[in-house]
Short mmCIF file of C-alpha atoms in Angstrom, two decimals:
data_model
loop_
_atom_site.label_atom_id
_atom_site.label_comp_id
_atom_site.label_asym_id
_atom_site.label_seq_id
_atom_site.Cartn_x
_atom_site.Cartn_y
_atom_site.Cartn_z
CA GLU A 9 28.51 16.53 5.66
CA ALA A 10 25.40 16.27 7.73
CA GLN A 11 25.34 12.90 9.49
CA VAL A 12 24.28 10.79 12.36
CA THR A 13 27.23 8.57 13.71
CA GLN A 14 26.69 5.64 15.90
CA ASN A 15 29.32 3.54 17.63
CA PRO A 16 29.95 0.82 17.70
CA ARG A 17 28.61 -0.58 14.48
CA TYR A 18 28.85 -4.11 15.72
CA LEU A 19 29.03 -5.62 19.26
CA ILE A 20 28.78 -9.15 20.76
CA THR A 21 28.64 -9.13 24.34
CA VAL A 22 27.22 -11.25 27.25
CA THR A 23 24.12 -11.14 29.37
CA GLY A 24 24.31 -8.58 32.43
CA LYS A 25 27.42 -6.57 31.12
CA LYS A 26 26.49 -3.00 30.81
CA LEU A 27 26.91 -1.44 27.37
CA THR A 28 26.50 2.02 25.86
CA VAL A 29 25.78 2.87 22.17
CA THR A 30 26.62 6.39 21.31
CA CYS A 31 24.80 8.62 18.93
CA SER A 32 26.00 11.97 17.75
CA GLN A 33 24.62 14.38 15.23
CA ASN A 34 26.32 17.47 13.64
CA MET A 35 23.14 19.20 12.38
CA ASN A 36 22.07 20.80 15.68
CA HIS A 37 18.85 18.97 15.69
CA GLU A 38 16.72 19.27 18.58
CA TYR A 39 14.66 16.05 18.26
CA MET A 40 16.60 12.59 18.65
CA SER A 41 15.41 9.20 18.89
CA TRP A 42 16.39 5.45 19.07
CA TYR A 43 14.66 2.62 17.34
CA ARG A 44 15.37 -0.98 17.24
CA GLN A 45 14.61 -3.09 14.05
CA ASP A 46 13.63 -6.75 14.24
CA PRO A 47 12.56 -8.81 11.27
CA GLY A 48 8.87 -8.71 10.60
CA LEU A 49 8.27 -5.87 13.06
CA GLY A 50 9.74 -2.95 11.09
CA LEU A 51 11.39 -0.28 13.44
CA ARG A 52 9.89 0.50 16.94
CA GLN A 53 10.77 3.43 18.91
CA ILE A 54 12.60 3.04 22.25
CA TYR A 55 13.15 6.46 23.55
CA TYR A 56 13.11 9.94 22.14
CA SER A 57 14.30 13.42 23.15
CA MET A 58 12.81 16.79 22.22
CA ASN A 59 15.83 18.87 23.45
CA VAL A 60 18.62 18.84 26.07
CA GLU A 61 17.26 17.30 29.38
CA ALA A 62 14.02 16.45 27.78
CA THR A 63 13.49 12.71 27.27
CA ASP A 64 10.53 10.34 27.18
CA LYS A 65 9.62 6.63 26.48
CA GLY A 66 8.74 5.44 23.19
CA ASP A 67 6.94 2.10 22.40
CA VAL A 68 9.57 -0.34 23.80
CA PRO A 69 11.52 1.29 26.60
CA GLU A 70 11.97 -1.51 28.92
CA GLY A 71 15.62 -2.28 29.71
CA TYR A 72 16.86 0.71 28.25
CA LYS A 73 18.07 4.10 29.56
CA VAL A 74 18.99 7.27 27.59
CA SER A 75 20.38 10.85 28.52
CA ARG A 76 20.60 13.96 26.63
CA LYS A 77 23.13 16.22 28.46
CA GLU A 78 24.27 17.85 25.14
CA LYS A 79 22.27 18.81 22.10
CA ARG A 80 24.49 16.68 19.74
CA ASN A 81 24.70 13.36 21.70
CA PHE A 82 22.00 11.00 22.81
CA PRO A 83 23.49 7.71 24.15
CA LEU A 84 21.52 4.52 24.63
CA ILE A 85 22.30 2.54 27.70
CA LEU A 86 21.58 -1.15 28.39
CA GLU A 87 22.14 -1.61 32.16
CA SER A 88 21.93 -5.21 32.20
CA PRO A 89 21.55 -6.61 28.60
CA SER A 90 19.65 -9.71 27.98
CA PRO A 91 19.48 -11.83 24.77
CA ASN A 92 16.00 -10.51 23.85
CA GLN A 93 17.81 -7.12 23.38
CA THR A 94 19.71 -8.74 20.43
CA SER A 95 18.61 -6.37 17.64
CA LEU A 96 19.62 -3.72 15.10
CA TYR A 97 19.57 -0.35 16.68
CA PHE A 98 19.16 3.04 14.86
CA CYS A 99 19.52 6.49 16.06
CA ALA A 100 17.64 9.24 14.24
CA SER A 101 17.61 13.18 14.57
CA SER A 102 15.63 15.78 13.11
CA SER A 103 14.99 19.60 13.42
CA ASN A 104 11.74 20.95 14.85
CA ALA A 105 12.53 24.33 13.25
CA GLY A 106 10.07 23.70 10.44
CA ILE A 107 7.12 21.58 10.10
CA ASN A 108 8.42 19.48 7.21
CA GLN A 109 11.69 18.57 8.50
CA PRO A 110 12.56 14.84 7.77
CA GLN A 111 14.47 12.49 10.12
CA HIS A 112 18.13 11.58 9.36
CA PHE A 113 19.07 8.03 10.37
CA GLY A 114 22.47 6.76 11.37
CA ASP A 115 23.82 3.52 9.89
CA GLY A 116 22.82 1.19 12.69
CA THR A 117 24.44 -0.87 15.40
CA ARG A 118 24.20 -4.45 15.38
CA LEU A 119 23.98 -5.84 19.04
CA SER A 120 24.26 -9.48 19.89
CA ILE A 121 23.71 -10.40 23.49
CA LEU A 122 24.71 -14.07 24.33
CA ALA B 11 -2.71 5.32 17.62
CA GLN B 12 -1.37 5.39 14.02
CA SER B 13 -0.51 2.12 12.37
CA VAL B 14 0.89 1.11 9.04
CA THR B 15 0.40 -2.11 7.00
CA GLN B 16 2.58 -3.02 4.16
CA LEU B 17 1.23 -5.73 2.10
CA GLY B 18 3.85 -8.24 1.17
CA SER B 19 7.03 -8.71 2.98
CA HIS B 20 8.63 -9.63 -0.20
CA VAL B 21 8.24 -8.40 -3.74
CA SER B 22 10.04 -9.81 -6.79
CA VAL B 23 10.06 -8.15 -9.97
CA SER B 24 12.17 -8.28 -13.26
CA GLU B 25 14.63 -5.58 -14.27
CA GLY B 26 12.52 -3.02 -16.41
CA ALA B 27 9.24 -4.06 -14.74
CA LEU B 28 6.83 -1.80 -12.71
CA VAL B 29 7.54 -1.80 -9.04
CA LEU B 30 4.56 -1.50 -6.79
CA LEU B 31 4.90 -1.74 -2.96
CA ARG B 32 1.69 -1.22 -1.07
CA CYS B 33 1.24 0.70 2.14
CA ASN B 34 -2.04 1.35 3.94
CA TYR B 35 -2.07 3.58 7.12
CA SER B 36 -4.47 4.55 9.94
CA SER B 37 -4.29 7.92 11.31
CA SER B 38 -6.48 10.15 13.65
CA VAL B 39 -4.91 13.14 12.59
CA PRO B 40 -3.91 14.36 8.98
CA PRO B 41 -0.93 12.28 8.23
CA TYR B 42 2.59 12.70 7.43
CA LEU B 43 3.63 9.87 5.17
CA PHE B 44 6.94 8.62 4.32
CA TRP B 45 8.99 5.74 2.44
CA TYR B 46 12.45 5.00 3.47
CA VAL B 47 14.89 2.70 1.63
CA GLN B 48 17.44 0.52 3.55
CA TYR B 49 20.30 -0.96 1.49
CA PRO B 50 22.14 -3.87 3.19
CA ASN B 51 24.36 -2.87 6.14
CA GLN B 52 23.16 0.68 5.84
CA GLY B 53 20.90 3.09 7.67
CA LEU B 54 17.31 4.28 6.40
CA GLN B 55 17.33 6.99 3.50
CA LEU B 56 14.38 8.98 2.91
CA LEU B 57 12.87 8.32 -0.41
CA LEU B 58 10.05 10.68 -0.37
CA LYS B 59 7.35 12.25 1.94
CA TYR B 60 3.72 13.42 1.96
CA THR B 61 3.03 16.49 3.98
CA SER B 62 -0.39 17.47 2.87
CA ALA B 63 0.69 19.21 -0.52
CA ALA B 64 0.33 17.47 -3.68
CA THR B 65 -1.11 14.11 -3.50
CA LEU B 66 1.42 12.73 -6.01
CA VAL B 67 4.82 12.93 -4.48
CA LYS B 68 7.93 12.50 -6.35
CA GLY B 69 10.91 11.12 -4.59
CA ILE B 70 14.72 10.06 -5.48
CA ASN B 71 15.70 7.38 -7.91
CA GLY B 72 12.61 7.70 -9.94
CA PHE B 73 10.19 6.65 -7.21
CA GLU B 74 6.74 8.33 -6.62
CA ALA B 75 3.78 7.54 -4.40
CA GLU B 76 0.31 8.58 -4.36
CA PHE B 77 -1.65 9.87 -1.14
CA LYS B 78 -5.26 8.58 -1.50
CA LYS B 79 -7.27 9.58 1.49
CA SER B 80 -10.30 7.50 0.57
CA GLU B 81 -8.42 4.32 0.38
CA THR B 82 -5.88 5.32 3.34
CA SER B 83 -3.09 4.35 1.05
CA PHE B 84 0.24 5.59 0.12
CA HIS B 85 1.67 2.95 -2.42
CA LEU B 86 5.17 3.39 -3.84
CA THR B 87 5.78 2.90 -7.51
CA LYS B 88 8.56 3.16 -10.04
CA PRO B 89 7.87 2.51 -13.78
CA SER B 90 10.85 0.47 -14.56
CA ALA B 91 12.89 -1.51 -11.83
CA HIS B 92 16.67 -1.46 -11.87
CA MET B 93 19.00 -3.85 -10.24
CA SER B 94 20.10 -1.21 -7.88
CA ASP B 95 16.67 -0.86 -6.37
CA ALA B 96 17.00 -4.05 -4.53
CA ALA B 97 16.60 -3.16 -0.92
CA GLU B 98 14.22 -3.23 1.95
CA TYR B 99 11.55 -0.53 1.86
CA PHE B 100 9.65 0.97 4.83
CA CYS B 101 6.47 2.93 4.90
CA ALA B 102 6.04 5.22 7.97
CA VAL B 103 3.34 7.52 9.32
CA SER B 104 3.96 10.44 11.71
CA GLU B 105 2.63 9.75 15.05
CA ASP B 106 2.07 13.34 16.15
CA GLY B 107 1.10 15.36 13.07
CA THR B 108 4.63 16.51 12.35
CA SER B 109 7.26 15.29 10.02
CA TYR B 110 10.05 15.45 12.72
CA GLY B 111 8.52 13.56 15.63
CA LYS B 112 7.83 9.84 16.38
CA LEU B 113 7.30 7.56 13.35
CA THR B 114 5.29 4.44 13.18
CA PHE B 115 6.94 2.04 10.69
CA GLY B 116 5.40 -0.76 8.58
CA GLN B 117 7.02 -4.20 8.79
CA GLY B 118 9.20 -3.53 5.56
CA THR B 119 8.87 -4.97 2.09
CA ILE B 120 12.09 -6.77 0.66
CA LEU B 121 12.36 -5.93 -3.08
CA THR B 122 14.17 -8.45 -5.15
CA VAL B 123 15.11 -7.46 -8.90
CA HIS B 124 15.82 -10.17 -11.28
CA PRO B 125 17.78 -9.71 -14.37
#
């Protein structure tokens, strides 16, 4: 089954304690991205990756890091989390093999930073 | 930069009534437009997409949307609402003229369906 898997689904942690949210896709997709969802703001892109070792900033990259060492994985790293990063996070992937390829989303990770 | 405006953060309809969720966009390139649905505690599921083919796009679960360039709109409709349609709906436009790249989302519309 084609899917995008995020872990953990829920996390409560404290300010300053480094955390990583993993994202893995099994569709051999080139393009992957991270979004955060906040009430009234929709989803905003944090970082994206066009392929292995190719990442770039989205609209709200401050306080986040990413890496793309393997095609299937695209972890989101919060080096020193702060309360304003409390949000619902989604990973997405898509293929750039055809111009009409839609994005597939994971089920989300709800982070609470105390 | 592209932008998306969804009119109405909450829409409430009766079961069996017409569903109309409004979306207006701005885009400097021919747009790719999408509607996604999010059920509680789940990720986003693609309902339908417009990629410059037919202006009336049919999606899953009986939904359809019409691309109107003159009005820069891409409103989502369903003739008869079902209780299972209750969810949050997001309109999105492709930032870079492809369907696989960065998406700019609207604020979302929560659809409530009353018995």
